[in-house]
mmCIF file of C-alpha atoms and ligand atoms in Angstrom:
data_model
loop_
_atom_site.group_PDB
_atom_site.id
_atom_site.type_symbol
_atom_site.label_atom_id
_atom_site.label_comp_id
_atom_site.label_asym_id
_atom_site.label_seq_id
_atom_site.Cartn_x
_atom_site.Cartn_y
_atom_site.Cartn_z
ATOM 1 C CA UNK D 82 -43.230 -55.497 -37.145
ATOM 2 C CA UNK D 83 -40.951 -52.731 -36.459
ATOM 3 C CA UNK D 84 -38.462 -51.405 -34.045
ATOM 4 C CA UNK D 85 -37.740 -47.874 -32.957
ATOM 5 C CA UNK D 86 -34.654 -47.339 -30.508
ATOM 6 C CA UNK D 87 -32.612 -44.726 -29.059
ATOM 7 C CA UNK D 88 -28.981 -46.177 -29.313
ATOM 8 C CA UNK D 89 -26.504 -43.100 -27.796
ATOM 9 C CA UNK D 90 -25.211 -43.731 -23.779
ATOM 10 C CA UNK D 91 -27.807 -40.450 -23.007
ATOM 11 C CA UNK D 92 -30.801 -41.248 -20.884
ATOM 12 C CA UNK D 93 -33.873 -40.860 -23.175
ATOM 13 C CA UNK D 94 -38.066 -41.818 -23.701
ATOM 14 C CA UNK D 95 -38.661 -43.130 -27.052
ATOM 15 C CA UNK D 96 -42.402 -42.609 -28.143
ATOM 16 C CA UNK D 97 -44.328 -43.658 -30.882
ATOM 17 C CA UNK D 98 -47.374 -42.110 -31.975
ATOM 18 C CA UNK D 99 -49.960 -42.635 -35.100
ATOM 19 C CA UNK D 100 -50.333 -39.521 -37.675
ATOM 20 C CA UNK D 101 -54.067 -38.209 -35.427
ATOM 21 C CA UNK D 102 -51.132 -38.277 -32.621
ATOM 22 C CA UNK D 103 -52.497 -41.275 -30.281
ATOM 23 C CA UNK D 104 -49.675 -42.750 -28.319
ATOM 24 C CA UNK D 105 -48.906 -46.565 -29.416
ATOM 25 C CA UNK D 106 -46.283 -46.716 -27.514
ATOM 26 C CA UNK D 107 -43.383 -45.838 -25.108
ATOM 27 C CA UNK D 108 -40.922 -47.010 -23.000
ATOM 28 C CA UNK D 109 -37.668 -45.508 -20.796
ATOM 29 C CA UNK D 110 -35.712 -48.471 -20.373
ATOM 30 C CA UNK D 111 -35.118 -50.309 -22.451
ATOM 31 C CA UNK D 112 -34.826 -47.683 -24.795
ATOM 32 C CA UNK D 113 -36.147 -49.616 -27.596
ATOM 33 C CA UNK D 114 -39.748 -50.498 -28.573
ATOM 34 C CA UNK D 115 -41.402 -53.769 -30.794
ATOM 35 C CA UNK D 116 -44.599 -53.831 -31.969
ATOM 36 C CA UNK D 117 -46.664 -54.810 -35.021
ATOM 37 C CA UNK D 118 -48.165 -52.146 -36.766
ATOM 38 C CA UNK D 119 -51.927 -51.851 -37.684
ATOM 39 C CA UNK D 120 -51.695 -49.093 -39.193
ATOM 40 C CA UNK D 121 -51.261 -48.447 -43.224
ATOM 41 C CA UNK D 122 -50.644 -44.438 -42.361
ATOM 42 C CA UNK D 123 -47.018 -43.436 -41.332
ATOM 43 C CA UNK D 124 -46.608 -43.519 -37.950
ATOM 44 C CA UNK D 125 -44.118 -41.082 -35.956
ATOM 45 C CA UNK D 126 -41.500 -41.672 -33.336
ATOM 46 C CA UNK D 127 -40.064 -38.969 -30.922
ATOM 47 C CA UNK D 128 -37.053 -39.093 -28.805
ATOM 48 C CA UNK D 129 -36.664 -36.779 -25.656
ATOM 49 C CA UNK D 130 -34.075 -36.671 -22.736
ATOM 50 C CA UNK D 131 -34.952 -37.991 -19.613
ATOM 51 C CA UNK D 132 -34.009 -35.026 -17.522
ATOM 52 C CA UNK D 133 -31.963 -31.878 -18.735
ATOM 53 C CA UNK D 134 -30.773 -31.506 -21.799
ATOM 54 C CA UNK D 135 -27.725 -30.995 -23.808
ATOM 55 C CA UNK D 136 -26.897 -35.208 -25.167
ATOM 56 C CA UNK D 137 -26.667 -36.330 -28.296
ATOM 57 C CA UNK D 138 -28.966 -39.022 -29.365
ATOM 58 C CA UNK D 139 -28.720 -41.779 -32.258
ATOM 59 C CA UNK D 140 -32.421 -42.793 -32.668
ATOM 60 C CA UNK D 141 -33.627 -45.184 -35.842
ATOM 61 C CA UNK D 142 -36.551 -47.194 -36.648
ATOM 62 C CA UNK D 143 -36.163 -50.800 -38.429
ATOM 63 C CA UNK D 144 -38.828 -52.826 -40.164
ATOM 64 C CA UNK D 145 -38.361 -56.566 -39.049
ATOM 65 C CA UNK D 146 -40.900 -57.627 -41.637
ATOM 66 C CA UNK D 147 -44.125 -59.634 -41.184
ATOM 67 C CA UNK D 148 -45.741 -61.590 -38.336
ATOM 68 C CA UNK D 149 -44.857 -65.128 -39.323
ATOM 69 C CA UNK D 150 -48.192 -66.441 -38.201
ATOM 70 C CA UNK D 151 -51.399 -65.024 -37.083
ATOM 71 C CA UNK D 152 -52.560 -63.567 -34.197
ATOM 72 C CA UNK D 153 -55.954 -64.993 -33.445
ATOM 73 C CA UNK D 154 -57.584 -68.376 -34.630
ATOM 74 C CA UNK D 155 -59.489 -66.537 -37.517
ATOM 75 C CA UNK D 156 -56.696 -65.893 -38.667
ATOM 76 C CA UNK D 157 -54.557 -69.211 -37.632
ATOM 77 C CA UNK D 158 -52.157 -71.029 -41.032
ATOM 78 C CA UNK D 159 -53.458 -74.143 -41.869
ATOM 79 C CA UNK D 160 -51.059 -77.285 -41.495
ATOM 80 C CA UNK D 161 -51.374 -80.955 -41.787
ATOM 81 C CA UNK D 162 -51.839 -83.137 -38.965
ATOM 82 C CA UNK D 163 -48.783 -85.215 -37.490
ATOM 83 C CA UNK D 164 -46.212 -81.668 -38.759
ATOM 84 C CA UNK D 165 -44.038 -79.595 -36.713
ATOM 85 C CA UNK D 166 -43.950 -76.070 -37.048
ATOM 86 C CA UNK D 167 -41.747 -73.544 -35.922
ATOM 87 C CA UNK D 168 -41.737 -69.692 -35.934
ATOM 88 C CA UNK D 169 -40.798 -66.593 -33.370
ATOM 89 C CA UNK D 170 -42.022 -64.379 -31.116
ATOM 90 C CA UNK D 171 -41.544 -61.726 -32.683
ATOM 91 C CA UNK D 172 -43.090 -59.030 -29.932
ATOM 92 C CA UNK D 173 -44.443 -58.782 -26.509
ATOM 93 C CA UNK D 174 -47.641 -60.777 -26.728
ATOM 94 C CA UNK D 175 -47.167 -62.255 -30.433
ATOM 95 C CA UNK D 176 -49.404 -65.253 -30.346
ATOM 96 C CA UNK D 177 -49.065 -67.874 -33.076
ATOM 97 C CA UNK D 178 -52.060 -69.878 -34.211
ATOM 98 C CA UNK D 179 -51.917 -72.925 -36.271
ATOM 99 C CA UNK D 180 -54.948 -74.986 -37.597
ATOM 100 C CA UNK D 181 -55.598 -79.159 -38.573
ATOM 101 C CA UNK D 182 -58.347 -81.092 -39.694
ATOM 102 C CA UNK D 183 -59.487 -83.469 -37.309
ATOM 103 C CA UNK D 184 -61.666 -86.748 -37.422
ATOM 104 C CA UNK D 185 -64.038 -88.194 -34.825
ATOM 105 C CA UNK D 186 -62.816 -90.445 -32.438
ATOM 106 C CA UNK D 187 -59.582 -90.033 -32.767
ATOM 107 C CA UNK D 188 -57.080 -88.337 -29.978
ATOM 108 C CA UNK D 189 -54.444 -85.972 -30.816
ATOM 109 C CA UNK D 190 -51.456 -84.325 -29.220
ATOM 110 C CA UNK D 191 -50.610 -80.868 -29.117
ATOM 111 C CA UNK D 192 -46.952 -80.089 -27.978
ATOM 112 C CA UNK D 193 -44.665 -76.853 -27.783
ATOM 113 C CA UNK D 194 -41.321 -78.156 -27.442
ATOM 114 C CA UNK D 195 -39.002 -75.635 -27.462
ATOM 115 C CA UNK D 196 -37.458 -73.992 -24.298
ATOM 116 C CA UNK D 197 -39.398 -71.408 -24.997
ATOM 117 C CA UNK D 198 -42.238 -70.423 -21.852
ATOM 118 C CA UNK D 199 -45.607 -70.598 -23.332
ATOM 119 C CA UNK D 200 -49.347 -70.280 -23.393
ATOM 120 C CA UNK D 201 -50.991 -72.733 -25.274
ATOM 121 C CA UNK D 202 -54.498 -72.632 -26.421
ATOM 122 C CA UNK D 203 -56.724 -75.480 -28.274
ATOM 123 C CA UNK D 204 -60.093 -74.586 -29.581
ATOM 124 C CA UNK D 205 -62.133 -77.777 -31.316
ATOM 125 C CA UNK D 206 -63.642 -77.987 -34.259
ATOM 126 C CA UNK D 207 -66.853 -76.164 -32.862
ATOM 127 C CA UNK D 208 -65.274 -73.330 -31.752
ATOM 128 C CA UNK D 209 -65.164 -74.327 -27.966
ATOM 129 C CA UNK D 210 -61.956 -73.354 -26.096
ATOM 130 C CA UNK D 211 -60.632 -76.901 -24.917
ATOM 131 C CA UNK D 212 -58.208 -75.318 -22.548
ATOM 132 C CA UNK D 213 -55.556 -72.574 -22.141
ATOM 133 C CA UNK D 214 -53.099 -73.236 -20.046
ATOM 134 C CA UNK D 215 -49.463 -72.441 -19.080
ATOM 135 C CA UNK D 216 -48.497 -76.001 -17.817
ATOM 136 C CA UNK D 217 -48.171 -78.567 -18.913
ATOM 137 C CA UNK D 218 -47.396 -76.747 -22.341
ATOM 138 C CA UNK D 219 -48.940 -80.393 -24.492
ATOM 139 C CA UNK D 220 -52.491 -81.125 -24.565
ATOM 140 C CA UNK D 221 -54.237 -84.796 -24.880
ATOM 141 C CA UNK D 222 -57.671 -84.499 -26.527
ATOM 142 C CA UNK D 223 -60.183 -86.153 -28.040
ATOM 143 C CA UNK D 224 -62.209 -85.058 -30.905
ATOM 144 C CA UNK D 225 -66.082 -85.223 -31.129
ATOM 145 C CA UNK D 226 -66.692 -84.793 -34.552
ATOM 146 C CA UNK D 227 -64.656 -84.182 -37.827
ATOM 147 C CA UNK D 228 -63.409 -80.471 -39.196
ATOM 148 C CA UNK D 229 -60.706 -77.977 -37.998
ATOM 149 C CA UNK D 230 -59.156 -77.159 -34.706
ATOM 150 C CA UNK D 231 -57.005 -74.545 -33.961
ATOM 151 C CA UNK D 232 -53.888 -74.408 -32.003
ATOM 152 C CA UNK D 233 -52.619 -71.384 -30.012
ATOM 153 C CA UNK D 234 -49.440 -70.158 -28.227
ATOM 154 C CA UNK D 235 -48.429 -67.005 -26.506
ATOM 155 C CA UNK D 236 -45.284 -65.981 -25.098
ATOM 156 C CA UNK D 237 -45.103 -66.040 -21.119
ATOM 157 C CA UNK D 238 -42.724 -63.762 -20.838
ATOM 158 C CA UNK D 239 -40.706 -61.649 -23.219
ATOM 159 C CA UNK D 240 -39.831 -61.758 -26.978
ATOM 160 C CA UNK D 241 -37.589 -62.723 -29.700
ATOM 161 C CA UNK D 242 -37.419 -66.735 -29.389
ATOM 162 C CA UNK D 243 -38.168 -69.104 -31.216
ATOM 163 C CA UNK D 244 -41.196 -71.849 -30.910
ATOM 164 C CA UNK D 245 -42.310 -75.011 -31.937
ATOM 165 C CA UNK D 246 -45.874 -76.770 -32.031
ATOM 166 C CA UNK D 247 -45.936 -80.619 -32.653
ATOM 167 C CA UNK D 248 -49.323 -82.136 -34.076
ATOM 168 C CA UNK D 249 -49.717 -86.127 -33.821
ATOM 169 C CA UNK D 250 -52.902 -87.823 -34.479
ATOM 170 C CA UNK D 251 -52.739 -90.678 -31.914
ATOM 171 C CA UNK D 252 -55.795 -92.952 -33.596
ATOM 172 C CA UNK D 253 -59.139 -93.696 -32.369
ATOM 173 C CA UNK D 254 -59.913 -94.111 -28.921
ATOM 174 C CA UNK D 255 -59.435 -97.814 -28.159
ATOM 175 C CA UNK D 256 -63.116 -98.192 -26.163
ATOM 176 C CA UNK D 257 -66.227 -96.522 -26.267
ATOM 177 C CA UNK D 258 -66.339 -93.558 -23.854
ATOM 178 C CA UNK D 259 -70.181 -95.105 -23.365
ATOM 179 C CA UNK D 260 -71.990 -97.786 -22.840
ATOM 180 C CA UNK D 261 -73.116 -97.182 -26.866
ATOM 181 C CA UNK D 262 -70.244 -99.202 -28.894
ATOM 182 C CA UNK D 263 -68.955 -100.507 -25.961
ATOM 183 C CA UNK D 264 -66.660 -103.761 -26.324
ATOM 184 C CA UNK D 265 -67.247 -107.399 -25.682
ATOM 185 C CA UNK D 266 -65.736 -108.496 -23.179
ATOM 186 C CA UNK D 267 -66.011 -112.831 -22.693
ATOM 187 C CA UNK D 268 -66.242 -113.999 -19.353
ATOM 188 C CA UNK D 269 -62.638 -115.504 -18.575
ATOM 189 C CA UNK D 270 -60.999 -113.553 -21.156
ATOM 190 C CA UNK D 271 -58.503 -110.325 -20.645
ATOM 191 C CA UNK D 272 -58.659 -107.463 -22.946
ATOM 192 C CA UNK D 273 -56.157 -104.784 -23.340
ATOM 193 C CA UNK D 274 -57.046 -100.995 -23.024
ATOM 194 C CA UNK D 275 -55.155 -97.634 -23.031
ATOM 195 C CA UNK D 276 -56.757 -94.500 -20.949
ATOM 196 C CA UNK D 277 -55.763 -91.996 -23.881
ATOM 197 C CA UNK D 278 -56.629 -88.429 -22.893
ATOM 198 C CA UNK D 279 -57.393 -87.400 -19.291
ATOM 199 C CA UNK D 280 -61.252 -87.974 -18.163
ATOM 200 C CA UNK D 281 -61.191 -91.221 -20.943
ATOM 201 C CA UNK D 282 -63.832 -93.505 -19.966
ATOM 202 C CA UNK D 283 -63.368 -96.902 -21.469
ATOM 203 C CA UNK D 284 -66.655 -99.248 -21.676
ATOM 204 C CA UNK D 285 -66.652 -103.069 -21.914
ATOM 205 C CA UNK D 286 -69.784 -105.149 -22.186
ATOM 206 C CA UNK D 287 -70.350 -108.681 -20.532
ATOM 207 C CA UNK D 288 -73.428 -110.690 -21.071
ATOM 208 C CA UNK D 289 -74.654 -113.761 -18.630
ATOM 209 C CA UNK D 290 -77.746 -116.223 -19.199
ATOM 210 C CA UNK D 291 -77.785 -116.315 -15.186
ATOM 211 C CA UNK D 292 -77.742 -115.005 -11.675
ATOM 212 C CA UNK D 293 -74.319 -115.754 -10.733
ATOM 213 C CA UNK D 294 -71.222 -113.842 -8.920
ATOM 214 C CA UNK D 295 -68.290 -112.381 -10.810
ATOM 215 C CA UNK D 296 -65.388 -110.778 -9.823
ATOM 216 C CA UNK D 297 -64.199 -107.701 -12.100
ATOM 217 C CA UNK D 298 -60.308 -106.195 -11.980
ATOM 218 C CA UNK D 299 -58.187 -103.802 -13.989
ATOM 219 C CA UNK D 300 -54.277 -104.135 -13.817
ATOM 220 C CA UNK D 301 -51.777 -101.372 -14.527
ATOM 221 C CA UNK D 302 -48.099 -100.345 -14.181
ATOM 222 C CA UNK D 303 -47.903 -97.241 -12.335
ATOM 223 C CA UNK D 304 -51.452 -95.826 -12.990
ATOM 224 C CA UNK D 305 -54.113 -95.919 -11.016
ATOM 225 C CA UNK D 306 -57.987 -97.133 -12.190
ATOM 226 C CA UNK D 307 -61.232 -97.196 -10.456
ATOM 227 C CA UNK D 308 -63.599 -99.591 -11.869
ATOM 228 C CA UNK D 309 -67.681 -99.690 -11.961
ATOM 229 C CA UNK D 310 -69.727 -102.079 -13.253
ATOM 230 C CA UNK D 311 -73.700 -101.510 -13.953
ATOM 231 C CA UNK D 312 -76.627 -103.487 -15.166
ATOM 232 C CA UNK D 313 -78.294 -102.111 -18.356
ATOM 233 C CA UNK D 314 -81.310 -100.749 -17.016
ATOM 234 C CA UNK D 315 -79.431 -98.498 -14.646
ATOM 235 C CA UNK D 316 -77.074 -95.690 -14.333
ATOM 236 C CA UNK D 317 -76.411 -96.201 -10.657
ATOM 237 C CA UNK D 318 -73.253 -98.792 -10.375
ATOM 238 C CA UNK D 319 -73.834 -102.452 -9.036
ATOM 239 C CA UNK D 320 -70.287 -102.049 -7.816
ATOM 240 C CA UNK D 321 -66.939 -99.680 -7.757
ATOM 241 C CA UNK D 322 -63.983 -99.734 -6.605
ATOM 242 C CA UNK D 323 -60.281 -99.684 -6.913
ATOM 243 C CA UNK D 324 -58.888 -100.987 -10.339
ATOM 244 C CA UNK D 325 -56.541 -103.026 -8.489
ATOM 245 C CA UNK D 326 -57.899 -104.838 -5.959
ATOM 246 C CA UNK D 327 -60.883 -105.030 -8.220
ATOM 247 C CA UNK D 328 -64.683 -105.822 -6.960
ATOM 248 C CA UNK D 329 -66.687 -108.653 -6.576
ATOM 249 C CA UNK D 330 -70.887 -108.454 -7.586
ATOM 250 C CA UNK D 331 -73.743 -110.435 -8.329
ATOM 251 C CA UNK D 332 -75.454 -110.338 -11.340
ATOM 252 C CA UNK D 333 -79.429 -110.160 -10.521
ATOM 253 C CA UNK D 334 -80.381 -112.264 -13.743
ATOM 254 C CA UNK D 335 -79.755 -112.733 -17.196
ATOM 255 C CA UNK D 336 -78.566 -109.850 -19.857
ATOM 256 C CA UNK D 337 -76.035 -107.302 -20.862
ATOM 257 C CA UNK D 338 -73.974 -105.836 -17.839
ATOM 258 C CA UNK D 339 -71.502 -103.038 -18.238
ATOM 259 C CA UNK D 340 -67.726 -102.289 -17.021
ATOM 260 C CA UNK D 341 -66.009 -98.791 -16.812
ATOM 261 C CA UNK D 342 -62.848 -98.307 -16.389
ATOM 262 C CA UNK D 343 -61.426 -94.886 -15.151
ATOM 263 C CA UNK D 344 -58.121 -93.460 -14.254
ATOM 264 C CA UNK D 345 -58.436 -92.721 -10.758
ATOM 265 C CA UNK D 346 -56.603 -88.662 -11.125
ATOM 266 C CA UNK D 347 -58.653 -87.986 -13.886
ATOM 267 C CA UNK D 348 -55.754 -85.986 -15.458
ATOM 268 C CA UNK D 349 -53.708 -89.658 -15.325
ATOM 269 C CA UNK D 350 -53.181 -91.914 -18.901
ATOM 270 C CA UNK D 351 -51.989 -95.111 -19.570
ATOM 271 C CA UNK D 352 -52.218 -98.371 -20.420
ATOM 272 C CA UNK D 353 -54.350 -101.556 -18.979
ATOM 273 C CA UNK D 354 -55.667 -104.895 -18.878
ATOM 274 C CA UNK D 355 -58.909 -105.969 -17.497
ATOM 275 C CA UNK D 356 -60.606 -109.295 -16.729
ATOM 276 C CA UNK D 357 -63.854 -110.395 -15.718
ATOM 277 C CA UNK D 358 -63.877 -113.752 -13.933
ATOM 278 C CA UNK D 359 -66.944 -116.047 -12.873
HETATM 279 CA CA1 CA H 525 -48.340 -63.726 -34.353
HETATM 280 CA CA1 CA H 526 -44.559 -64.372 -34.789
HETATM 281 CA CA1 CA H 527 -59.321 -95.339 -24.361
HETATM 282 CA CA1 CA H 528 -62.803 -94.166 -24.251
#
């Protein structure tokens, strides 16, 4: 990464070109340019006066060393899971990747948590661009299957602060996001739940030896839950409603029913109990 600036009070353009003479760069004001160099030739700076002539000029170039981490997710540094990092922006445009292995199942966090205004960027470990967004600058996600995601940030705005990204592996997913692995749940019995990452569907599994009527309810602080319940042999719900006030259905006979629970703002987490009562 390198500098060139013109440093004398005189009004000036400072230009950079490569040795076949293709402009890089220029700029008027500020009278100073950043950029990282692809280029293994020498590259060549000019200085000229912004109208008339006769100043003096002080004009230098100074190398600032190497990009602390790479630009793209090919090229991303890999870290451990649950580590902070930190680096700079050390240009206009200098994004920062970082990479982690990840497991299946489980939901991580991905935080920049400096004052710093960023992009960030997740890609799983397929390849598949999660998100990229400006704000919030943390992402809650869930992994499908096990390998290596990558983590990206970008400046907003500007150059020349510093960053942080913050990796936590939250554990598995607490309930089956289908009806596949979904959990028991005994008549007359609460279970706990937590809606981890936003769209988390949570399954729970009842089963009844007879027509009866049941009444099915999910209780929060400060979040809230719409609730579904469906019979096995169907997709389309028996009932739905709010999480709070809960619904009421009738089972049409014996066998395996299923409950969903869902934040309501799909974007929404938190925690939950749920009960299903005869
Ligand atoms: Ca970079
Ligand atoms: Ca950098
Ligand atoms: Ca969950
Ligand atoms: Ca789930």
């Amino acid at each position: 990464i390198y500098r060139v600036e013109e440093t004398a009070p005189v009004d000036a353009w400072v230009r950079v070109f490569t040795a076949s003479t293709t402009l890089l760069a220029w700029t008027d004001t500020p009278e100073s340019f950043t950029w990282k160099s692809t280029e293994n030739d020498p590259v060549y700076f000019a200085v000229r006066q912004y109208s008339g002539f006769g100043g003096s000029f002080v004009a230098k170039a100074v190398d600032l060393g190497l990009d602390d981490f790479g630009d793209s997710p090919a090229s991303a540094t890999l870290v451990a899971m649950g580590s902070t990092t930190t680096g700079s922006f050390q240009f206009p445009n200098d994004w920062e990747f970082v990479s982690a292995p990840v497991v299946a199942g489980h939901v991580y966090r991905f935080v920049e948590s400096s004052p710093s205004d960023v992009w960030v960027r997740l890609e799983d470990e397929t390849g598949t661009v999660v998100t990229m967004q400006d704000t919030p600058e943390s992402v809650l996600w869930k992994a499908d299957g096990p390998g290596t995601a990558r983590f990206g940030i970008g400046p907003y705005a500007g150059f020349d602060r510093a960053w942080q990204i913050e990796l936590a592996d939250l554990g598995p997913d607490d309930h089956a996001d289908d009806r596949t692995g979904a959990t028991p749940l005994a008549v007359g019995t609460a279970a706990n739940g937590d809606l981890q990452f936003p769209g988390d569907p949570d399954y729970f599994k009842f089963t009844v030896t007879a027509s009866n009527t049941y009444a099915f309810q999910c209780l929060t602080t400060g979040l809230a839950t719409k609730v579904s319940v469906f019979s096995s042999g169907s997709t389309t719900a028996l009932a739905s409603g709010s999480g709070s006030a809960g619904v009421t259905f009738t089972v049409p006979g014996p066998g395996d029913y299923y409950l969903l629970v869902r934040a309501y703002n799909s974007g929404q987490t938190g925690t939950y109990t749920v009960l299903v009562r005869n």
